[in-house]
Coordinates of C-alpha atoms in Angstrom, one line a residue:
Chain A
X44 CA 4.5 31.8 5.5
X45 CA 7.2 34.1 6.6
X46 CA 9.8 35.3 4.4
X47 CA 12.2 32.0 4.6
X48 CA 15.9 32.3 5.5
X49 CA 18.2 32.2 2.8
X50 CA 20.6 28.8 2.8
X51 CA 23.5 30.9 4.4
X52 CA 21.4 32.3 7.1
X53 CA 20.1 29.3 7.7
X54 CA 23.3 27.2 8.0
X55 CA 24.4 29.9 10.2
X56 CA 21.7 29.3 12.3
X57 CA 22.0 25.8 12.3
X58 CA 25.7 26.1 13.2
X59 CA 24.5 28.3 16.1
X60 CA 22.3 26.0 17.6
X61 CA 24.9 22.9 17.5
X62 CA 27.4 25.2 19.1
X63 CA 24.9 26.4 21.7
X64 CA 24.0 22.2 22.0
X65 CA 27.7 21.2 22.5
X66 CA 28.2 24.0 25.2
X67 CA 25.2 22.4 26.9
X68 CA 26.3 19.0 26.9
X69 CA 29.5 19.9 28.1
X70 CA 28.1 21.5 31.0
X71 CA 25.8 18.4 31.7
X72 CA 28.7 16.2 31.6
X73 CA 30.7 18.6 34.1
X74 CA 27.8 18.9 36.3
X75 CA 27.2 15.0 36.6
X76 CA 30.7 14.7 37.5
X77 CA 31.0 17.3 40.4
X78 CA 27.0 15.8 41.7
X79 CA 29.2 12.0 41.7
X80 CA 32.3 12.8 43.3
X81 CA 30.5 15.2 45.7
X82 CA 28.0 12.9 46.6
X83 CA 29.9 9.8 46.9
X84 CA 32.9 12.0 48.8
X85 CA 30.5 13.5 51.1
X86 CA 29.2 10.9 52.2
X87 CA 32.7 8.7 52.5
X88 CA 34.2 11.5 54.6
X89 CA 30.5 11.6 57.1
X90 CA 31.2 7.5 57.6
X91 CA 34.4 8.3 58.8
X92 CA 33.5 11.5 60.7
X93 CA 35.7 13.6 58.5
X94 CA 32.9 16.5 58.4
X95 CA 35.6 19.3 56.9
X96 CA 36.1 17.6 53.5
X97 CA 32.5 16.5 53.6
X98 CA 31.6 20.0 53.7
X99 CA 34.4 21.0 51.3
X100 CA 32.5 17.6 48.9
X101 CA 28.7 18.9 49.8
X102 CA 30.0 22.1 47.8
X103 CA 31.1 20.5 45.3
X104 CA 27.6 18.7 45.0
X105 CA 25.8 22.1 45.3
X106 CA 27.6 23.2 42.5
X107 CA 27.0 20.5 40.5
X108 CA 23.0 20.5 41.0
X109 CA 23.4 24.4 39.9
X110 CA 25.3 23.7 36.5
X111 CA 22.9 21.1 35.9
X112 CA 19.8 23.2 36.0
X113 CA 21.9 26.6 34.5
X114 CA 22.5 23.8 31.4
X115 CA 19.8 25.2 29.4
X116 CA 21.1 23.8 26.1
X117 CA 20.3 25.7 22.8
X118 CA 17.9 28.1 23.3
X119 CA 17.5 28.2 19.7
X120 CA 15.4 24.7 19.3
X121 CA 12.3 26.7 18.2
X122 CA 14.0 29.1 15.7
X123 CA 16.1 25.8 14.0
X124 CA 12.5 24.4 13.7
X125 CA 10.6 26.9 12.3
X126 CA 13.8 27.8 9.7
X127 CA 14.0 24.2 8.5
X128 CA 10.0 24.6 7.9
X129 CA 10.0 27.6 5.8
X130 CA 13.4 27.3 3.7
X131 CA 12.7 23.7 3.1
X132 CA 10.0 21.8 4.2
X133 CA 7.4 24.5 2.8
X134 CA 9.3 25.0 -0.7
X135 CA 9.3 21.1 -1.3
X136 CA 6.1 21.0 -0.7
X137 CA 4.2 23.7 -2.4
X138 CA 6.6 22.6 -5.3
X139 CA 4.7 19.2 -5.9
X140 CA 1.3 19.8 -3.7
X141 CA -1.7 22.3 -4.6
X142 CA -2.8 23.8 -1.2
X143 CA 0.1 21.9 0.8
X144 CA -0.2 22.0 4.3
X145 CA 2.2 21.0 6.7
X146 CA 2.2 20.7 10.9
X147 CA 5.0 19.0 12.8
X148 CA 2.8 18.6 15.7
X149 CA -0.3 17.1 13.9
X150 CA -0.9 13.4 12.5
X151 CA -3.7 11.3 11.2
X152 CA -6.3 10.8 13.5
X153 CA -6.6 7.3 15.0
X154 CA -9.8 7.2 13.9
X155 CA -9.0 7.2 10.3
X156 CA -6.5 4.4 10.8
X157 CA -8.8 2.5 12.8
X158 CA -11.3 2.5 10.0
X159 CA -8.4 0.9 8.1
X160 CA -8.6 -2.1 9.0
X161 CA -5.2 -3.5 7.7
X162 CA -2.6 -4.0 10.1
X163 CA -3.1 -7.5 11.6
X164 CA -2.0 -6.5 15.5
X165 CA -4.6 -4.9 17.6
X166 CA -3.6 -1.6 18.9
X167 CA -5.2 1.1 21.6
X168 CA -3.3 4.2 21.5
X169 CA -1.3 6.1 18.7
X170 CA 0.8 9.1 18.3
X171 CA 2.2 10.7 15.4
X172 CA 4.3 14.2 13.9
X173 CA 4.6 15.8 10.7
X174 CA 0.9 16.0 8.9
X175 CA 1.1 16.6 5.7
X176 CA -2.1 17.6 3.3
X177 CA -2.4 19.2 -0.3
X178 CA -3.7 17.7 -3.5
X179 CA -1.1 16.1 -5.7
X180 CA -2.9 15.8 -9.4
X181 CA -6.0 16.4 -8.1
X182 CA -5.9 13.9 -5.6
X183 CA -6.5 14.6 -2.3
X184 CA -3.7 12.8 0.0
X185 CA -2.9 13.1 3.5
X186 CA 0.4 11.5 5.3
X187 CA 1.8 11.5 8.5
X188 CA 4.9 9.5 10.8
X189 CA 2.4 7.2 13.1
X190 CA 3.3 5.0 16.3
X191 CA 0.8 2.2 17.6
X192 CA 1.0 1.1 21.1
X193 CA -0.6 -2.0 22.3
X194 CA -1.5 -2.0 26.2
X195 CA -1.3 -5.0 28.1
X196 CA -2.3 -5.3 31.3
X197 CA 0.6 -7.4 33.4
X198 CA 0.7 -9.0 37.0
X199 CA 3.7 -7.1 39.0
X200 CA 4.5 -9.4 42.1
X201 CA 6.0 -7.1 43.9
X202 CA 3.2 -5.1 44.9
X203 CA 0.4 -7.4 43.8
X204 CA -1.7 -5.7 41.7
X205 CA -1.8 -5.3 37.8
X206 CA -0.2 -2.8 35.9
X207 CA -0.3 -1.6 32.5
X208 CA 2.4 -1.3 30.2
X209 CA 2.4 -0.2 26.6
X210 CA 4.5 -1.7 23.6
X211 CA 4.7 -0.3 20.3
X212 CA 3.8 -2.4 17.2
X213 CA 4.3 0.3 14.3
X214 CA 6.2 2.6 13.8
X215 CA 6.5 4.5 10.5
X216 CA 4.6 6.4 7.7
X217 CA 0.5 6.6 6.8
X218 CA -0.7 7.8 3.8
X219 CA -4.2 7.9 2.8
X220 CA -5.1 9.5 -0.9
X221 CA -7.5 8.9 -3.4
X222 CA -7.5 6.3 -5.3
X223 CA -10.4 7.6 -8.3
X224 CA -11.5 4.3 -9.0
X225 CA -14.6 2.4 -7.4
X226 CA -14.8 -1.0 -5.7
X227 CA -17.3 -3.2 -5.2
X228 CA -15.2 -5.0 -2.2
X229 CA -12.0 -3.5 -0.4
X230 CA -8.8 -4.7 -1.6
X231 CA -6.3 -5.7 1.3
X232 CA -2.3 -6.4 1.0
X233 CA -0.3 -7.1 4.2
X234 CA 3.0 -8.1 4.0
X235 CA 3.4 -11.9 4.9
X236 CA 5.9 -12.1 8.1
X237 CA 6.3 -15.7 7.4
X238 CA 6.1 -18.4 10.6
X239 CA 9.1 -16.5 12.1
X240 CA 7.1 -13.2 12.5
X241 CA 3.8 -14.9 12.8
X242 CA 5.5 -16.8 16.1
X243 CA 7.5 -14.1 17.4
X244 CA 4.3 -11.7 17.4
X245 CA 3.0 -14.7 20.1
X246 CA 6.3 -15.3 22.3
X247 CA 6.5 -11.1 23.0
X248 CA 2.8 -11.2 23.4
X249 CA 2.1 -8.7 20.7
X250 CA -0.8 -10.8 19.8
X251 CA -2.6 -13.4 21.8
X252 CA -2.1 -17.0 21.3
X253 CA -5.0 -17.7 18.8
X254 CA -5.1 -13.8 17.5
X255 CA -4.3 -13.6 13.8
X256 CA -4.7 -17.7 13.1
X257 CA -5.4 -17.2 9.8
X258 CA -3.7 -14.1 8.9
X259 CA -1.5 -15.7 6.4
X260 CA -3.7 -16.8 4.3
X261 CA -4.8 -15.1 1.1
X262 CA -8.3 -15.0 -0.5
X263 CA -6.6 -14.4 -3.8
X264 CA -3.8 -15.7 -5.5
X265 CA -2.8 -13.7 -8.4
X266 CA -0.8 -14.9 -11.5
X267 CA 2.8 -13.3 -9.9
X268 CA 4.1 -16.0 -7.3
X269 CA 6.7 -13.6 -6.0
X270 CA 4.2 -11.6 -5.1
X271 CA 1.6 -14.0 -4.1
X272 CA 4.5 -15.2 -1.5
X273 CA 5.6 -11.9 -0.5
X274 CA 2.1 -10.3 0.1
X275 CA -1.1 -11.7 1.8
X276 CA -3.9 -10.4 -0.6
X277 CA -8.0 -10.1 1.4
X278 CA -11.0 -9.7 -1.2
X279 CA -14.4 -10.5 -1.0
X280 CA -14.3 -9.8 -4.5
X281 CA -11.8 -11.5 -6.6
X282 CA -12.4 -9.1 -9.9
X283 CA -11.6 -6.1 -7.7
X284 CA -8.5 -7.9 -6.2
X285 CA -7.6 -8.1 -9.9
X286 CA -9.0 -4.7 -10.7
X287 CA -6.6 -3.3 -9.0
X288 CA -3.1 -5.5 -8.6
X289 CA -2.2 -5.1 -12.6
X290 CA 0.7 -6.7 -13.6
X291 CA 2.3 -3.4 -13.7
X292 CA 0.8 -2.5 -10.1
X293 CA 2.1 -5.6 -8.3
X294 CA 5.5 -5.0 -9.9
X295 CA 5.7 -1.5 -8.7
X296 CA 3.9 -2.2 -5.2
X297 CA 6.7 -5.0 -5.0
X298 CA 10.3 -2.2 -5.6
X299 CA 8.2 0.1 -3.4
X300 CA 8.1 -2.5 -0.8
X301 CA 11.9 -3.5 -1.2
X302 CA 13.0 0.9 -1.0
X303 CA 10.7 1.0 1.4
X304 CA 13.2 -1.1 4.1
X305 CA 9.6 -2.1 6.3
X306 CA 6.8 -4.3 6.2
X307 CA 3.9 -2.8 3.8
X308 CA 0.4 -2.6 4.7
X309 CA -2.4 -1.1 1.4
X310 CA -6.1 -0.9 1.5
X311 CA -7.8 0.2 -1.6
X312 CA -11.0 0.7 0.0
X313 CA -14.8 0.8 -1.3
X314 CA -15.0 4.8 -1.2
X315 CA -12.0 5.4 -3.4
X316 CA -9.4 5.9 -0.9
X317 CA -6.4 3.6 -0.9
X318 CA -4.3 3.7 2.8
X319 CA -0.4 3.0 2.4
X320 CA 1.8 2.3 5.9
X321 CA 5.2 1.1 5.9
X322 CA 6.2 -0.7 9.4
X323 CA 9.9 0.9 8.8
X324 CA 10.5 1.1 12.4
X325 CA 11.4 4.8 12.1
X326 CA 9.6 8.1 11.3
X327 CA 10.1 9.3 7.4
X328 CA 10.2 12.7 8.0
X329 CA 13.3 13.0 10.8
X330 CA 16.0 15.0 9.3
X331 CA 18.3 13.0 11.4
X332 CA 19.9 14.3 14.9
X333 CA 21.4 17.8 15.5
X334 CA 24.8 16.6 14.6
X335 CA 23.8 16.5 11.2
X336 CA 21.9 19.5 10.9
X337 CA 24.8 21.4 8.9
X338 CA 24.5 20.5 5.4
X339 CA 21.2 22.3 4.4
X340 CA 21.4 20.8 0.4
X341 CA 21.5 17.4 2.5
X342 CA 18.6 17.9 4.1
X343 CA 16.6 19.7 1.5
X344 CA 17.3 15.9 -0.6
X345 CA 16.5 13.8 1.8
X346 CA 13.3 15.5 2.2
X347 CA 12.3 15.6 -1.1
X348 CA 13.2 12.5 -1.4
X349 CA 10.9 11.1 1.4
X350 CA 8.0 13.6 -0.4
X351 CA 9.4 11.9 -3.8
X352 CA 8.6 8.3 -2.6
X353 CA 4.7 9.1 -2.3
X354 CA 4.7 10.9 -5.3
X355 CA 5.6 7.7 -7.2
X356 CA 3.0 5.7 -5.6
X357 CA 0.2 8.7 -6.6
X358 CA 1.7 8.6 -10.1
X359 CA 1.6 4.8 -9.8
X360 CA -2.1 4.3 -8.7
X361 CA -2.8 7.0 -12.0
X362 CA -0.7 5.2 -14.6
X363 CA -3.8 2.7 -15.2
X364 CA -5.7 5.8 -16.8
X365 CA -3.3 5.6 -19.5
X366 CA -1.8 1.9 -19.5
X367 CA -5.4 0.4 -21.8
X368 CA -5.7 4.0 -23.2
X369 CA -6.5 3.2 -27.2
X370 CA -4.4 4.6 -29.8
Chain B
X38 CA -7.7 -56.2 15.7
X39 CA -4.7 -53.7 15.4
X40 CA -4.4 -54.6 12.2
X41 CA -8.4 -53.4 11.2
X42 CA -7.8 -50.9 13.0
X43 CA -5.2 -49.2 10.7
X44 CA -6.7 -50.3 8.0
X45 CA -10.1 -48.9 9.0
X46 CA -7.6 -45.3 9.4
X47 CA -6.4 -45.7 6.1
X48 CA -9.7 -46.1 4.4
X49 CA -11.5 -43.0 6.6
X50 CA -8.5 -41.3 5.0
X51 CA -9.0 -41.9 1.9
X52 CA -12.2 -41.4 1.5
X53 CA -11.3 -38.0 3.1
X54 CA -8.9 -37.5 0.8
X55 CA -11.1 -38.5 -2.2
X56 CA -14.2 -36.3 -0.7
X57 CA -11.9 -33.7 -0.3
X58 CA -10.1 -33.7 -3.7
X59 CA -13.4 -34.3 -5.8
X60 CA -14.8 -30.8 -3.9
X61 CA -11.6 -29.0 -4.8
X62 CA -12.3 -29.9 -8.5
X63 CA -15.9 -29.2 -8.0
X64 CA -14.8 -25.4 -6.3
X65 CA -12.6 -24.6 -9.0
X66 CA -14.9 -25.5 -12.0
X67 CA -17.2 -23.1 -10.1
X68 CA -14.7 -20.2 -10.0
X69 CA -13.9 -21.0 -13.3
X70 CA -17.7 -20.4 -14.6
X71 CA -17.8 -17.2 -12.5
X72 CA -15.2 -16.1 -14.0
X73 CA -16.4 -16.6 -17.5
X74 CA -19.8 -14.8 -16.2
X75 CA -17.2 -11.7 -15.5
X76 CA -15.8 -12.1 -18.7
X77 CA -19.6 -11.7 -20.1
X78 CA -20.2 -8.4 -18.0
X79 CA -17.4 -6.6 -18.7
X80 CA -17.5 -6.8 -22.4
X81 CA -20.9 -6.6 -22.3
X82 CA -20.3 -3.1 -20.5
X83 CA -17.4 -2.2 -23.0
X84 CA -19.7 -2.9 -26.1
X85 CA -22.4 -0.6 -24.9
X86 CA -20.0 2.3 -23.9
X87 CA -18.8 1.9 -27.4
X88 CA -22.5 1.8 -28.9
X89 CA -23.2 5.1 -27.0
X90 CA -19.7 7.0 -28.7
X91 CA -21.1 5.2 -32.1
X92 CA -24.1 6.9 -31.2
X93 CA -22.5 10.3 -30.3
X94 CA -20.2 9.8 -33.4
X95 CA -23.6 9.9 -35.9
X96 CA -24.0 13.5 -34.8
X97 CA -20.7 14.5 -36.6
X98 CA -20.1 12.2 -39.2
X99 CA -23.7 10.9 -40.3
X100 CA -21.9 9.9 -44.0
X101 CA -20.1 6.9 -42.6
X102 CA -23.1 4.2 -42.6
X103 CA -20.6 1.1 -42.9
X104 CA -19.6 1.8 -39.2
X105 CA -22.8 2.8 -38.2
X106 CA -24.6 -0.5 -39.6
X107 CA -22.1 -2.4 -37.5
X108 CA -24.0 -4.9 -34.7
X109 CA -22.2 -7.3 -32.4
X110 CA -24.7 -10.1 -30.9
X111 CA -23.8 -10.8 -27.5
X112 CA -25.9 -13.7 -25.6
X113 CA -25.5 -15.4 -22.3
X114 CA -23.6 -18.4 -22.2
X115 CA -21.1 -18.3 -24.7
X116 CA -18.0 -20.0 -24.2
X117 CA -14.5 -18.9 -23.7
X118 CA -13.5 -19.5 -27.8
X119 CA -16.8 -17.7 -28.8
X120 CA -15.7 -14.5 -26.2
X121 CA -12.8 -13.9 -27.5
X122 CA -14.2 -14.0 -30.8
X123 CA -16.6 -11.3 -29.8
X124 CA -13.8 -9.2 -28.3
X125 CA -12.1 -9.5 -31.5
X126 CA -15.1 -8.1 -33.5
X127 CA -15.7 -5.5 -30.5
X128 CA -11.5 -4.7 -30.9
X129 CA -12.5 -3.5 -34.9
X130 CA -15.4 -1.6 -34.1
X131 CA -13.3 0.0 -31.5
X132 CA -10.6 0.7 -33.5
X133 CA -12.8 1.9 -36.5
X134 CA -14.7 4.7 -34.2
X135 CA -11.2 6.1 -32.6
X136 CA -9.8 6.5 -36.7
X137 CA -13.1 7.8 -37.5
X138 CA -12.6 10.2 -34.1
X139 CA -9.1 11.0 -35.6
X140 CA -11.0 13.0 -38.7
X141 CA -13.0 15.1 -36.4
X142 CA -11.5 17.1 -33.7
X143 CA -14.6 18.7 -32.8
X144 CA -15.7 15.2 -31.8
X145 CA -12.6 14.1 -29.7
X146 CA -12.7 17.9 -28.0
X147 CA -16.4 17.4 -26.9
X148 CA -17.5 16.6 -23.5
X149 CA -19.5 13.6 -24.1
X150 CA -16.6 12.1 -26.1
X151 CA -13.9 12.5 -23.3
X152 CA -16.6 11.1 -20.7
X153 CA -17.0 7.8 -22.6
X154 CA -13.7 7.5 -23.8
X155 CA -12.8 7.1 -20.1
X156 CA -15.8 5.0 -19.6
X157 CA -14.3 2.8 -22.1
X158 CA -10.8 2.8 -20.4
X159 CA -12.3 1.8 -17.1
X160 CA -14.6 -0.8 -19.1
X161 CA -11.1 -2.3 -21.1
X162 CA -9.6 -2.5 -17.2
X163 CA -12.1 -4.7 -16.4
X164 CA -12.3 -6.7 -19.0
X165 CA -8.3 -7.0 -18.6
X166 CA -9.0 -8.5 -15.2
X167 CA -11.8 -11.0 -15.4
X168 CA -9.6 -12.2 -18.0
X169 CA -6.6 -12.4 -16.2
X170 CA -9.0 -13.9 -13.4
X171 CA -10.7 -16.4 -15.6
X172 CA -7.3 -17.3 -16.9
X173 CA -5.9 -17.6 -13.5
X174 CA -8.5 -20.3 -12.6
X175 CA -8.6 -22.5 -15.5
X176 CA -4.5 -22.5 -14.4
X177 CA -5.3 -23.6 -11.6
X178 CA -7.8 -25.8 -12.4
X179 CA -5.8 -27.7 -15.2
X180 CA -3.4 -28.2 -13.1
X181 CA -4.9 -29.4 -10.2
X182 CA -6.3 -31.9 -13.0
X183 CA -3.4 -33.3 -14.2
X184 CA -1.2 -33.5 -11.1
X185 CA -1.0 -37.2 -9.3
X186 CA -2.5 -38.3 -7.5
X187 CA -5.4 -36.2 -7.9
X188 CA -4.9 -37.3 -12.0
X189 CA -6.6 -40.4 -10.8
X190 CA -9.9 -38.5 -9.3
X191 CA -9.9 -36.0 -12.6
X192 CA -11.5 -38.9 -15.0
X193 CA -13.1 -37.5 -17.7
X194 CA -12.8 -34.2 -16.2
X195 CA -10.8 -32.0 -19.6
X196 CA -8.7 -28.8 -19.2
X197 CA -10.9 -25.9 -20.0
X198 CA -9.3 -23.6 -22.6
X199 CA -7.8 -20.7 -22.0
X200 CA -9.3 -16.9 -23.1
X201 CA -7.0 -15.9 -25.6
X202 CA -5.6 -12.5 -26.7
X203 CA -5.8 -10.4 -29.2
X204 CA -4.0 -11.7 -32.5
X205 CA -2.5 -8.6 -33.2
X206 CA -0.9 -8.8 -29.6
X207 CA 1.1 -11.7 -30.4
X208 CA 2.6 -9.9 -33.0
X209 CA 6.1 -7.5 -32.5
X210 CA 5.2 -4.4 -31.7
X211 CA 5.4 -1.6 -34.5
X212 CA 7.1 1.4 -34.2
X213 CA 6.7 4.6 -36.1
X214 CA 8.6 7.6 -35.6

């Protein structure tokens, strides 16, 4: 890792780059005008046969086209990025991770998530930012923002054929750690949608008619009704199911849910690895849009927080070393 | 004609209903008994991760032959009142090796010691949840029992009894500073 910008050189450059943005819009704004008015004056004045102004307008419309492409925007996109990754991103991490690793362009493979096997909607395509990797308390974890796309293949009248189109069904964060205990049976918790969800998934065709018929029905019904009615529990093995949702564990898994602001998929899988998404709709790790790319302390909490979150659930998913631990 | 008809429904439906209820009963006892066999494994496990640190425990402190005379029977098919009797006497034991463990720190700092205590942990864990299970069924169970109009099918069918806690766990907590 490079030396890392102090805050102040790094608000500087931050202040740069929004100023450099601005001027760019600006320009953008001023060249759409002059390609309108030139285009739609041009060709006015050519209907009527009034070719001086349209020339005088077809300048105008050269113009424009030439502001547009001069627009370059902030030229310091790259720098802002790289900054943000070694003053904050990079200290946050190394302070909580052993061998942290981060890469903005990098996610969990769609293989791995595949081999999940807990989020009810089929899915054919995935993309993803902002891998992370290290070992938290000597368990391994790996998290990443991930999108699912679902294609569908629809009939386009217009030029009689099929086309496909593509429609997202997740959008949020993946974690995969270890978990340090073993199973006998996975352990799958999906977050019930309720008939609402469960019909609306069929009217926009995010699942087919009969997909999912039974998805909202539990194996296992543990002794918490809220979470019994909250969460959809899948077992083979009802000991496991129990194993692993303590009292103390369904209580936690229950606030995470409700900070969380998304639906809440877990597997706690035969090998020892437990998978976490959260359907949020949005990535975790987006430090927001340019405009707000001033206050560095800002940033640097909100990151830590997001790092924070899965650090709970780690700590979480250990507490049961200690919670029967004799006196 | 219209009239056996309907009636004809509503008997096919009750019997359905009857068919269907007596299975539910029949499903439950079932879960209830594995359950109990759960029950019978983990502490099972948890006794004989305790008689291996008993076992470890002789190398240090050979003098103490109350502890080490100490034998809990477990058998197959015990009921739920005769478990948590067991549990109780495998609760002492457990409680008389850690104090024993507390007078020799060369035996809580060894290996072998740390390895089974965890053993132990992970045995207690499991323990805790086929009894939460076990409990969990004979809930369900009892209640499906008693509840009209299923009451009416339950008969001579009793509520199974409940696997209880510890006795000291009823009790306020202590705290000593």
């Amino acid at each position: 890792m490079n030396n890392p910008l102090s805050d102040n050189e790094l608000r500087a450059l931050l202040s740069e780059h929004q100023r450099e943005a601005k001027k760019g819009g600006v320009q953008v704004a001023i060249a759409t005008i002059f390609v309108l008015v030139g285009g739609l004056g041009g060709m006015l004045c050519l209907m009527n046969d009034i070719v001086a102004i349209a020339a005088v307008f077809g300048v105008m419309l050269v113009v424009g086209v030439v502001i547009f492409f001069g627009a370059g925007g902030s030229s310091k996109g790259a720098e802002v990025q790289k900054g943000i990754e070694d003053a904050i991103i990079l200290p946050a991490l190394n302070a909580v991770l052993e061998n942290a690793r981060y890469n903005k362009r990098e996610r969990i493979a769609l293989a791995a998530i595949r081999e999940s096997e807990m989020f009810p909607l089929a899915f054919d395509s995935s993309n993803g930012s902002d891998l992370i990797q290290g070992v938290y308390k000597g368990l391994n974890i790996e998290m990443s923002d991930i999108r699912l796309f679902q294609t569908e293949e629809i009939w386009d009248r217009e030029k009689e054929e099929y086309t496909t189109r593509s429609k997202q069904v997740f959008c949020g964060l993946w974690m995969i750690c270890d978990f340090g205990k073993e199973l006998s049976a996975d352990v799958k918790l999906m977050e019930r949608r309720g008939i609402a969800g469960f019909l609306a998934d069929k009217i926009t065709k995010k699942s087919k008619l009969f997909e999912n018929i039974g998805s909202e029905v539990s194996d296992v019904e543990t002794e918490n009704d809220t979470f019994n009615k909250k969460f959809v529990i899948r077992s083979d093995n009802a000991h496991d199911a129990y194993y692993v949702l303590t009292p103390h564990m369904m209580e936690f898994i229950i606030r995470m849910d409700e900070r969380a602001n998304g639906d809440t998929y877990m597997r706690f899988a035969r090998g020892g690895k437990v998978h976490i998404a959260v359907n949020s709709g949005r990535d975790a790790f987006q430090l927001g849009s340019v405009k707000d790319w001033s206050d560095v302390e800002q940033m640097r909490a909100q990151f830590t927080g997001e790092i924070r979150y899965m650090t709970d659930i780690i700590d979480e998913l250990r507490l049961s070393d200690s919670l029967f631990r004799q006196a | 004609m219209i009239v056996g008809i309907v009636v004809g429904i509503v008997v096919i439906l009750v019997l359905i209903w009857v068919i269907a209820t007596t299975n539910s009963f029949r499903k439950k006892e079932i879960r209830i008994n594995e359950a109990l066999s759960g029950i019978e494994v983990a502490l099972a496990k948890r006794y004989d991760m305790l008689t291996k640190l008993l076992d470890v425990a002789k190398g240090y402190a050979a003098h103490e032959k109350d502890l080490f005379t100490q034998v809990i029977e477990l058998r197959r098919g015990m009921s739920a009142g005769e478990l948590s009797e067991k549990n109780r006497q495998i609760d002492s034991m457990a409680a008389s090796i850690f104090a024993l463990a507390e007078n020799y720190p060369q035996l809580r700092s060894s290996d072998v010691f740390i390895q089974l205590q965890a053993g132990i942990r992970d045995a207690e864990e499991h323990l805790q949840a086929a009894r939460r299970l076990y409990n969990s069924n004979i809930t369900a169970y009892n209640t499906a029992i008693a509840m009209f109009p299923a009451s009416i099918l339950a008969g001579s069918r009793e509520a199974f009894e409940f696997f209880e806690a510890e006795e000291h766990k009823h009790n306020d907590v202590k705290m000593e500073f």
